[in-house]
């Protein structure tokens, strides 16, 4: 049983650290900020039955981070993700602070960490939206392996 003072928002921020570390260990090969490039973290919060706990889903429950910072690292074969990590953390803090999603302030004991995950996507929308080039799309579960 999780402490009732430990909220879903707290759980998301704690789980983000694990997901961010996994992302950095196996980052995308490509990322582009020119045009319509995206570095998006879709939040999927589920209960033990697999039911979505948030009212918002998909693009409505998504944290968009600076794809330009990611591009600088991966396209230059760098291993220094310091700025990317800081940006992702700050984007999450800002998003969660501004979000009106009620599940965020509820007790984290409602959440099944083995079924909840971040869907991390790095992609580019091209040809005026006619096509999407996907460079990375991986689910990072809240519970670490």
XYZ file of C-alpha atoms in Angstrom:
145
model
C 0.000 0.000 0.000
C 1.365 3.389 -0.982
C 1.200 6.341 1.444
C -1.970 8.376 0.763
C 0.140 11.546 0.647
C 2.034 10.051 -2.295
C 0.095 11.279 -5.322
C -0.121 10.136 -8.914
C 1.886 13.253 -9.818
C 4.657 12.085 -7.434
C 4.560 8.626 -8.997
C 4.855 10.075 -12.504
C 7.910 12.145 -11.567
C 9.573 9.175 -9.855
C 8.784 6.847 -12.771
C 10.087 9.453 -15.207
C 13.602 8.984 -13.807
C 13.580 5.264 -14.628
C 12.109 5.852 -18.089
C 14.558 8.656 -18.830
C 17.510 6.441 -17.917
C 16.223 3.671 -20.193
C 15.671 6.163 -23.009
C 19.246 7.454 -22.705
C 20.665 3.921 -22.755
C 18.931 3.243 -26.084
C 18.140 6.585 -27.768
C 16.846 7.079 -31.301
C 19.340 7.110 -34.158
C 17.762 10.237 -35.607
C 15.834 13.331 -34.503
C 15.072 16.479 -36.464
C 13.890 19.860 -35.261
C 13.514 21.464 -38.680
C 9.969 21.352 -39.946
C 7.548 19.544 -37.678
C 9.753 17.383 -35.460
C 8.511 16.116 -32.107
C 9.918 14.551 -28.923
C 6.761 13.500 -27.096
C 6.040 11.608 -23.872
C 2.470 10.267 -23.804
C 1.326 9.480 -20.251
C -0.736 6.303 -19.786
C -1.987 5.758 -16.236
C -3.850 2.490 -15.660
C -5.395 0.557 -12.805
C -4.944 -3.160 -12.081
C -7.650 -4.020 -14.632
C -5.872 -2.031 -17.348
C -8.448 0.781 -17.316
C -7.244 4.274 -18.188
C -7.407 6.436 -15.033
C -7.019 9.823 -16.676
C -9.793 11.587 -18.522
C -7.261 12.845 -21.038
C -5.443 10.515 -23.424
C -3.156 10.701 -26.434
C -2.198 14.220 -27.497
C -4.234 15.641 -24.599
C -2.083 13.874 -21.970
C 1.293 14.363 -23.585
C 4.442 16.228 -22.603
C 6.293 17.679 -25.589
C 9.999 18.270 -25.056
C 12.668 20.135 -27.032
C 13.438 17.974 -30.064
C 16.239 20.404 -30.997
C 18.235 19.484 -27.884
C 17.722 15.800 -28.646
C 18.731 16.368 -32.273
C 21.995 18.022 -31.185
C 22.929 14.977 -29.114
C 21.900 12.079 -31.355
C 22.886 13.566 -34.703
C 26.364 14.389 -33.356
C 26.803 10.920 -31.813
C 27.190 12.516 -28.399
C 26.609 10.649 -25.165
C 25.999 13.799 -23.115
C 22.257 13.906 -22.532
C 22.516 16.386 -19.625
C 20.544 19.159 -21.350
C 17.992 16.708 -22.745
C 17.420 15.222 -19.279
C 17.031 18.661 -17.699
C 14.587 19.717 -20.412
C 12.446 16.579 -20.054
C 12.283 16.978 -16.266
C 11.365 20.667 -16.536
C 8.762 20.025 -19.236
C 7.135 17.395 -17.005
C 7.193 19.682 -13.953
C 5.614 22.510 -15.960
C 3.017 20.250 -17.570
C 1.992 18.572 -14.315
C 1.879 21.906 -12.474
C -0.418 23.430 -15.103
C -2.557 20.339 -15.692
C -6.099 20.310 -14.372
C -6.240 16.496 -14.551
C -7.810 15.422 -11.234
C -6.130 11.995 -11.138
C -2.784 13.743 -10.565
C -3.669 14.800 -7.022
C -5.219 11.468 -6.060
C -3.424 8.734 -4.154
C -0.932 6.749 -6.223
C -2.270 3.486 -4.764
C -4.931 3.527 -7.523
C -2.228 3.069 -10.152
C -0.880 -0.275 -11.327
C 2.762 0.506 -12.096
C 3.156 -2.669 -14.138
C 0.425 -1.485 -16.545
C 1.173 2.260 -16.559
C 3.741 3.654 -18.963
C 5.162 6.533 -20.930
C 4.956 6.095 -24.689
C 8.025 7.978 -25.875
C 7.940 9.071 -29.500
C 10.405 10.909 -31.702
C 8.901 11.664 -35.081
C 8.558 14.177 -37.868
C 5.414 15.222 -39.714
C 6.265 15.776 -43.381
C 4.583 16.790 -46.620
C 2.095 19.047 -44.871
C 0.871 16.222 -42.673
C 0.608 13.667 -45.465
C 3.251 11.443 -43.876
C 4.875 10.776 -40.514
C 8.449 9.571 -40.201
C 8.923 7.683 -36.936
C 12.425 7.520 -35.483
C 11.575 6.134 -32.057
C 8.422 4.790 -30.416
C 8.877 2.781 -27.216
C 6.726 2.185 -24.147
C 8.621 2.697 -20.896
C 6.651 1.192 -18.007
C 6.528 2.837 -14.571
C 7.754 -0.341 -12.901
C 11.424 -0.924 -13.601
C 12.545 -4.306 -14.848
